[in-house]
mmCIF file of C-alpha atoms in Angstrom:
data_model
loop_
_atom_site.group_PDB
_atom_site.id
_atom_site.type_symbol
_atom_site.label_atom_id
_atom_site.label_comp_id
_atom_site.label_asym_id
_atom_site.label_seq_id
_atom_site.Cartn_x
_atom_site.Cartn_y
_atom_site.Cartn_z
ATOM 1 C CA MET A 1 -9.202 0.580 -24.860
ATOM 2 C CA HIS A 2 -8.310 -1.123 -21.564
ATOM 3 C CA PHE A 3 -8.970 -4.783 -21.216
ATOM 4 C CA PHE A 4 -7.939 -4.906 -17.570
ATOM 5 C CA ASN A 5 -8.905 -2.688 -14.639
ATOM 6 C CA ARG A 6 -5.677 -0.972 -13.496
ATOM 7 C CA VAL A 7 -5.116 0.847 -10.253
ATOM 8 C CA THR A 8 -2.242 3.018 -9.138
ATOM 9 C CA LEU A 9 -1.240 2.886 -5.432
ATOM 10 C CA GLN A 10 1.232 5.100 -3.592
ATOM 11 C CA THR A 11 3.559 3.463 -1.139
ATOM 12 C CA PRO A 12 4.680 5.126 2.153
ATOM 13 C CA GLU A 13 7.897 5.904 0.280
ATOM 14 C CA SER A 14 5.907 7.976 -2.224
ATOM 15 C CA VAL A 15 6.557 5.493 -5.032
ATOM 16 C CA GLU A 16 3.599 4.896 -7.322
ATOM 17 C CA LEU A 17 2.884 1.257 -8.322
ATOM 18 C CA ASP A 18 0.490 0.036 -11.006
ATOM 19 C CA PHE A 19 -1.459 -3.116 -10.501
ATOM 20 C CA THR A 20 -4.044 -5.039 -12.387
ATOM 21 C CA LEU A 21 -7.071 -5.816 -10.272
ATOM 22 C CA ALA A 22 -8.048 -9.488 -9.965
ATOM 23 C CA GLY A 23 -11.532 -9.116 -11.420
ATOM 24 C CA ILE A 24 -14.704 -10.879 -10.256
ATOM 25 C CA GLY A 25 -14.136 -13.986 -12.491
ATOM 26 C CA ASN A 26 -10.678 -14.710 -10.999
ATOM 27 C CA ARG A 27 -11.880 -14.030 -7.445
ATOM 28 C CA ALA A 28 -14.912 -16.367 -7.896
ATOM 29 C CA TYR A 29 -12.683 -19.079 -9.362
ATOM 30 C CA ALA A 30 -10.247 -18.809 -6.406
ATOM 31 C CA LEU A 31 -13.137 -18.853 -3.890
ATOM 32 C CA PHE A 32 -14.623 -21.968 -5.536
ATOM 33 C CA ILE A 33 -11.249 -23.793 -5.098
ATOM 34 C CA ASP A 34 -11.038 -22.545 -1.511
ATOM 35 C CA TYR A 35 -14.480 -23.841 -0.752
ATOM 36 C CA ILE A 36 -13.457 -27.258 -2.045
ATOM 37 C CA PHE A 37 -10.563 -27.381 0.384
ATOM 38 C CA LEU A 38 -12.720 -25.888 3.197
ATOM 39 C CA SER A 39 -15.530 -28.390 2.611
ATOM 40 C CA ALA A 40 -13.025 -31.230 2.888
ATOM 41 C CA ILE A 41 -11.697 -29.853 6.195
ATOM 42 C CA LEU A 42 -15.264 -29.385 7.547
ATOM 43 C CA LEU A 43 -16.260 -32.926 6.506
ATOM 44 C CA VAL A 44 -13.373 -34.439 8.393
ATOM 45 C CA PHE A 45 -14.293 -32.385 11.421
ATOM 46 C CA LEU A 46 -18.004 -33.216 11.268
ATOM 47 C CA ILE A 47 -17.135 -37.013 11.031
ATOM 48 C CA VAL A 48 -14.899 -36.666 14.179
ATOM 49 C CA TRP A 49 -17.537 -34.590 15.938
ATOM 50 C CA ALA A 50 -20.324 -37.063 15.116
ATOM 51 C CA VAL A 51 -18.302 -39.910 16.602
ATOM 52 C CA PHE A 52 -17.403 -37.902 19.755
ATOM 53 C CA SER A 53 -20.983 -36.702 20.199
ATOM 54 C CA ILE A 54 -22.471 -40.253 20.005
ATOM 55 C CA GLN A 55 -19.949 -41.522 22.519
ATOM 56 C CA LEU A 56 -20.567 -38.585 24.929
ATOM 57 C CA VAL A 57 -24.333 -39.050 24.806
ATOM 58 C CA ALA A 58 -23.926 -42.801 25.371
ATOM 59 C CA LEU A 59 -21.674 -42.060 28.338
ATOM 60 C CA ILE A 60 -24.183 -39.674 29.878
ATOM 61 C CA GLU A 61 -26.979 -42.213 29.487
ATOM 62 C CA THR A 62 -24.791 -44.936 31.049
ATOM 63 C CA ILE A 63 -24.215 -43.020 34.167
ATOM 64 C CA ALA A 64 -27.857 -42.049 34.377
ATOM 65 C CA LEU A 65 -27.339 -38.267 34.247
ATOM 66 C CA ASN A 66 -29.832 -35.758 32.883
ATOM 67 C CA ASN A 67 -28.892 -35.099 29.267
ATOM 68 C CA SER A 68 -31.968 -33.035 28.253
ATOM 69 C CA SER A 69 -29.936 -30.003 27.408
ATOM 70 C CA LEU A 70 -26.866 -31.915 26.229
ATOM 71 C CA ASN A 71 -27.947 -31.900 22.562
ATOM 72 C CA LEU A 72 -28.457 -28.137 22.630
ATOM 73 C CA TRP A 73 -25.048 -27.615 24.069
ATOM 74 C CA LEU A 74 -23.459 -29.882 21.400
ATOM 75 C CA ILE A 75 -25.305 -28.008 18.611
ATOM 76 C CA ALA A 76 -24.179 -24.615 20.024
ATOM 77 C CA ILE A 77 -20.536 -25.781 20.321
ATOM 78 C CA LEU A 78 -20.697 -27.401 16.866
ATOM 79 C CA SER A 79 -21.869 -24.126 15.316
ATOM 80 C CA LEU A 80 -19.133 -22.122 17.081
ATOM 81 C CA ILE A 81 -16.403 -24.441 15.970
ATOM 82 C CA THR A 82 -17.674 -24.697 12.422
ATOM 83 C CA PHE A 83 -17.737 -20.849 12.127
ATOM 84 C CA SER A 84 -14.280 -20.694 13.644
ATOM 85 C CA ILE A 85 -12.907 -23.092 11.071
ATOM 86 C CA TYR A 86 -14.618 -21.192 8.237
ATOM 87 C CA VAL A 87 -13.125 -17.868 9.328
ATOM 88 C CA GLY A 88 -9.838 -19.375 10.415
ATOM 89 C CA TYR A 89 -9.164 -20.933 7.069
ATOM 90 C CA PHE A 90 -9.078 -17.567 5.367
ATOM 91 C CA VAL A 91 -7.309 -15.795 8.220
ATOM 92 C CA PHE A 92 -4.545 -18.358 8.481
ATOM 93 C CA PHE A 93 -3.621 -18.563 4.853
ATOM 94 C CA GLU A 94 -3.970 -14.876 4.008
ATOM 95 C CA ALA A 95 -1.966 -13.895 7.041
ATOM 96 C CA PHE A 96 0.798 -16.411 6.730
ATOM 97 C CA TRP A 97 0.879 -16.816 2.913
ATOM 98 C CA ARG A 98 1.083 -13.068 2.479
ATOM 99 C CA GLY A 99 -2.334 -12.499 1.075
ATOM 100 C CA GLN A 100 -2.980 -15.804 -0.574
ATOM 101 C CA THR A 101 -5.171 -18.789 0.107
ATOM 102 C CA PRO A 102 -4.783 -22.078 -1.859
ATOM 103 C CA GLY A 103 -7.379 -20.862 -4.354
ATOM 104 C CA LYS A 104 -5.768 -17.503 -4.754
ATOM 105 C CA ARG A 105 -2.278 -19.038 -5.162
ATOM 106 C CA TYR A 106 -3.618 -21.317 -7.896
ATOM 107 C CA VAL A 107 -5.348 -18.505 -9.731
ATOM 108 C CA LYS A 108 -2.347 -16.226 -9.109
ATOM 109 C CA ILE A 109 -4.083 -13.418 -7.327
ATOM 110 C CA ARG A 110 -3.171 -11.807 -4.035
ATOM 111 C CA VAL A 111 -4.660 -9.533 -1.334
ATOM 112 C CA ILE A 112 -2.618 -6.367 -0.547
ATOM 113 C CA ARG A 113 -3.219 -3.199 1.453
ATOM 114 C CA ASP A 114 -4.319 -0.035 -0.102
ATOM 115 C CA ASP A 115 -0.705 1.302 0.099
ATOM 116 C CA GLY A 116 0.649 -1.718 -1.772
ATOM 117 C CA ARG A 117 2.063 -3.386 1.283
ATOM 118 C CA PRO A 118 1.404 -7.081 2.365
ATOM 119 C CA ILE A 119 -1.577 -7.536 4.609
ATOM 120 C CA ARG A 120 -1.336 -8.367 8.282
ATOM 121 C CA LEU A 121 -3.339 -10.453 10.667
ATOM 122 C CA GLN A 122 -5.833 -7.795 11.436
ATOM 123 C CA HIS A 123 -6.594 -7.205 7.795
ATOM 124 C CA SER A 124 -7.222 -10.842 7.004
ATOM 125 C CA THR A 125 -9.341 -11.192 10.136
ATOM 126 C CA LEU A 126 -11.599 -8.320 9.090
ATOM 127 C CA ARG A 127 -11.964 -9.658 5.658
ATOM 128 C CA ALA A 128 -12.797 -13.157 6.930
ATOM 129 C CA LEU A 129 -15.328 -12.041 9.486
ATOM 130 C CA LEU A 130 -17.281 -10.115 6.806
ATOM 131 C CA ARG A 131 -17.064 -12.768 4.246
ATOM 132 C CA PRO A 132 -20.348 -14.492 5.246
ATOM 133 C CA VAL A 133 -22.182 -11.240 4.675
ATOM 134 C CA ASP A 134 -20.494 -10.810 1.296
ATOM 135 C CA ASP A 135 -21.120 -14.378 0.169
ATOM 136 C CA ILE A 136 -24.522 -15.237 1.556
ATOM 137 C CA LEU A 137 -26.195 -11.956 0.695
ATOM 138 C CA PHE A 138 -24.325 -11.531 -2.567
ATOM 139 C CA LEU A 139 -23.303 -8.098 -1.414
ATOM 140 C CA GLY A 140 -19.719 -8.764 -2.395
ATOM 141 C CA VAL A 141 -20.664 -9.463 -6.061
ATOM 142 C CA PHE A 142 -22.508 -6.102 -6.286
ATOM 143 C CA LEU A 143 -19.769 -4.113 -4.626
ATOM 144 C CA ILE A 144 -16.987 -5.657 -6.679
ATOM 145 C CA THR A 145 -18.938 -4.931 -9.824
ATOM 146 C CA LEU A 146 -19.820 -1.310 -8.854
ATOM 147 C CA THR A 147 -16.717 -0.021 -7.119
ATOM 148 C CA ARG A 148 -13.778 1.363 -9.012
ATOM 149 C CA LYS A 149 -11.198 -0.698 -7.104
ATOM 150 C CA GLU A 150 -13.454 -3.864 -7.094
ATOM 151 C CA LYS A 151 -13.798 -4.078 -3.285
ATOM 152 C CA ARG A 152 -16.237 -6.191 -1.439
ATOM 153 C CA LEU A 153 -17.410 -5.208 2.044
ATOM 154 C CA GLY A 154 -14.473 -6.963 3.688
ATOM 155 C CA ASP A 155 -12.011 -5.066 1.555
ATOM 156 C CA LEU A 156 -13.624 -1.761 2.248
ATOM 157 C CA VAL A 157 -13.443 -2.228 5.992
ATOM 158 C CA ALA A 158 -9.960 -3.812 6.018
ATOM 159 C CA GLY A 159 -8.434 -1.267 3.564
ATOM 160 C CA THR A 160 -7.330 -4.000 1.049
ATOM 161 C CA ILE A 161 -7.600 -4.774 -2.679
ATOM 162 C CA VAL A 162 -7.184 -8.048 -4.622
ATOM 163 C CA ILE A 163 -4.649 -7.880 -7.522
ATOM 164 C CA GLN A 164 -3.148 -10.191 -10.106
ATOM 165 C CA GLU A 165 0.415 -11.171 -9.479
ATOM 166 C CA GLU A 166 2.988 -9.878 -11.891
ATOM 167 C CA GLN A 167 4.044 -12.769 -14.162
ATOM 168 C CA GLN A 168 7.038 -11.245 -15.872
ATOM 169 C CA VAL A 169 9.709 -8.898 -14.666
ATOM 170 C CA THR A 170 9.879 -5.715 -16.639
ATOM 171 C CA ALA A 171 13.237 -5.193 -18.322
ATOM 172 C CA LYS A 172 15.424 -2.541 -16.756
ATOM 173 C CA THR A 173 15.768 0.928 -18.448
ATOM 174 C CA PHE A 174 18.678 1.956 -16.278
ATOM 175 C CA SER A 175 22.346 1.000 -15.831
ATOM 176 C CA VAL A 176 23.836 -0.865 -12.794
ATOM 177 C CA SER A 177 27.436 -0.979 -11.761
ATOM 178 C CA GLU A 178 29.786 -3.911 -12.020
ATOM 179 C CA ASN A 179 30.070 -4.005 -8.339
ATOM 180 C CA ALA A 180 26.325 -4.583 -8.032
ATOM 181 C CA GLU A 181 26.680 -7.645 -10.210
ATOM 182 C CA VAL A 182 29.346 -9.124 -7.925
ATOM 183 C CA LEU A 183 27.211 -8.365 -4.850
ATOM 184 C CA ALA A 184 24.123 -9.864 -6.509
ATOM 185 C CA ASN A 185 25.856 -13.229 -6.847
ATOM 186 C CA LYS A 186 26.696 -13.063 -3.053
ATOM 187 C CA LEU A 187 23.150 -12.146 -2.121
ATOM 188 C CA GLN A 188 21.765 -15.255 -3.959
ATOM 189 C CA MET A 189 23.755 -17.432 -1.553
ATOM 190 C CA GLU A 190 23.326 -15.417 1.707
ATOM 191 C CA ALA A 191 19.863 -13.759 1.454
ATOM 192 C CA ASP A 192 16.350 -15.096 1.451
ATOM 193 C CA LEU A 193 15.251 -13.551 -1.847
ATOM 194 C CA SER A 194 12.179 -15.767 -1.990
ATOM 195 C CA SER A 195 10.621 -13.514 0.726
ATOM 196 C CA LEU A 196 10.759 -10.538 -1.689
ATOM 197 C CA LEU A 197 7.331 -10.198 -3.281
ATOM 198 C CA PRO A 198 6.700 -8.860 -6.804
ATOM 199 C CA GLU A 199 5.306 -5.733 -5.204
ATOM 200 C CA ASP A 200 8.473 -5.236 -3.193
ATOM 201 C CA PHE A 201 10.529 -5.715 -6.338
ATOM 202 C CA ALA A 202 8.360 -3.217 -8.167
ATOM 203 C CA VAL A 203 9.183 -0.559 -5.547
ATOM 204 C CA ILE A 204 12.936 -1.158 -5.951
ATOM 205 C CA ARG A 205 12.516 -1.036 -9.793
ATOM 206 C CA GLU A 206 10.532 2.221 -9.601
ATOM 207 C CA TYR A 207 13.160 3.847 -7.387
ATOM 208 C CA LEU A 208 16.084 2.817 -9.627
ATOM 209 C CA GLN A 209 14.279 4.077 -12.713
ATOM 210 C CA ARG A 210 13.427 7.482 -11.068
ATOM 211 C CA ARG A 211 16.449 8.130 -8.941
ATOM 212 C CA GLU A 212 18.290 10.272 -11.547
ATOM 213 C CA ALA A 213 15.400 12.703 -11.574
ATOM 214 C CA MET A 214 15.485 13.085 -7.728
ATOM 215 C CA ILE A 215 17.401 15.745 -5.924
ATOM 216 C CA PRO A 216 20.487 14.334 -4.067
ATOM 217 C CA GLU A 217 19.014 14.737 -0.612
ATOM 218 C CA ALA A 218 15.730 12.989 -1.456
ATOM 219 C CA ARG A 219 17.550 10.273 -3.384
ATOM 220 C CA THR A 220 19.818 9.541 -0.392
ATOM 221 C CA GLU A 221 16.995 9.494 2.136
ATOM 222 C CA LEU A 222 14.757 7.275 0.067
ATOM 223 C CA SER A 223 17.521 4.856 -0.901
ATOM 224 C CA ARG A 224 18.492 4.411 2.751
ATOM 225 C CA LYS A 225 14.902 3.850 3.800
ATOM 226 C CA LEU A 226 14.331 1.315 1.011
ATOM 227 C CA ALA A 227 17.588 -0.538 1.677
ATOM 228 C CA LYS A 228 16.778 -0.908 5.343
ATOM 229 C CA GLN A 229 13.363 -2.369 4.665
ATOM 230 C CA VAL A 230 14.676 -4.626 1.977
ATOM 231 C CA LYS A 231 17.436 -5.926 4.187
ATOM 232 C CA GLU A 232 14.872 -6.870 6.750
ATOM 233 C CA VAL A 233 12.685 -8.611 4.248
ATOM 234 C CA ILE A 234 15.384 -10.758 2.802
ATOM 235 C CA ALA A 235 16.806 -11.572 6.244
ATOM 236 C CA LEU A 236 20.256 -10.345 5.433
ATOM 237 C CA GLU A 237 22.334 -10.027 8.539
ATOM 238 C CA ASN A 238 25.252 -7.955 7.315
ATOM 239 C CA VAL A 239 25.868 -5.741 4.270
ATOM 240 C CA PRO A 240 29.607 -5.764 3.128
ATOM 241 C CA PRO A 241 31.463 -2.637 4.349
ATOM 242 C CA GLY A 242 31.567 0.258 1.900
ATOM 243 C CA VAL A 243 28.326 -0.815 0.087
ATOM 244 C CA SER A 244 26.059 2.180 -0.392
ATOM 245 C CA ALA A 245 22.270 1.958 -0.196
ATOM 246 C CA ASN A 246 22.150 2.568 -4.052
ATOM 247 C CA LEU A 247 24.578 -0.220 -4.727
ATOM 248 C CA PHE A 248 22.707 -2.540 -2.428
ATOM 249 C CA LEU A 249 19.393 -1.897 -4.178
ATOM 250 C CA GLU A 250 20.973 -2.487 -7.540
ATOM 251 C CA ALA A 251 22.390 -5.838 -6.343
ATOM 252 C CA VAL A 252 18.999 -6.858 -4.919
ATOM 253 C CA TYR A 253 17.390 -5.925 -8.168
ATOM 254 C CA LEU A 254 19.818 -8.057 -10.230
ATOM 255 C CA ALA A 255 19.763 -11.005 -7.788
ATOM 256 C CA TYR A 256 15.988 -11.103 -7.870
ATOM 257 C CA GLN A 257 15.925 -11.063 -11.632
ATOM 258 C CA GLN A 258 18.492 -13.818 -11.797
ATOM 259 C CA GLN A 259 16.540 -15.957 -9.336
ATOM 260 C CA SER A 260 13.217 -15.382 -11.256
ATOM 261 C CA SER A 261 14.783 -16.426 -14.503
ATOM 262 C CA THR A 262 16.052 -19.796 -13.141
#
């Protein structure tokens, strides 16, 4: 019996990752929190807009200009800005918080791409533009309930899914070298390990668990590709001379674990 809806994604490096889908309850809770924040932002804007509109209308009347169409223009501009704030809220946070809004961060869920990678600006924009259709027409509720990967219309178009964040790091079932432990201590001081997402860590873990079963050529190629990507993610300028890709990935694995346990 499965109490949570699990999904398996394959990364561009041909590594399979298992995730727990967020579920409609968690997503609705996160959206409720986001709408509280969004309502507060819109309320502040509407107060400022009302003050500005009243002063503008008074100014037009003072200089005796024709203001018959001014109210229509103000309403049109108000509608456009309000919609931009509505869409921009979700675009901004999901794009720059790597798939999370304040509500999603509180509920501990995250939006990722169908290949397990973090979403980009274009994905968050597509999701946000289609959110009114999903919310107002309740289409999103039906699609999340009926589709296997619990996707609303915005997810289907953008190629994204919403998952629960991993709360605990799985214990390793492989050995690491002593040199990796030394390098891990150095990485904690020189690298930005906080930029490494649980999904990124899971890719490293999957590789380290499966590397012994790979042929040497495939292991070498994959380890170099992963090491290069991880180095960019953690903003590490230089890797010590003589450190292999395997050793580097072991060190990152240990450093991430040590940081997560503190």
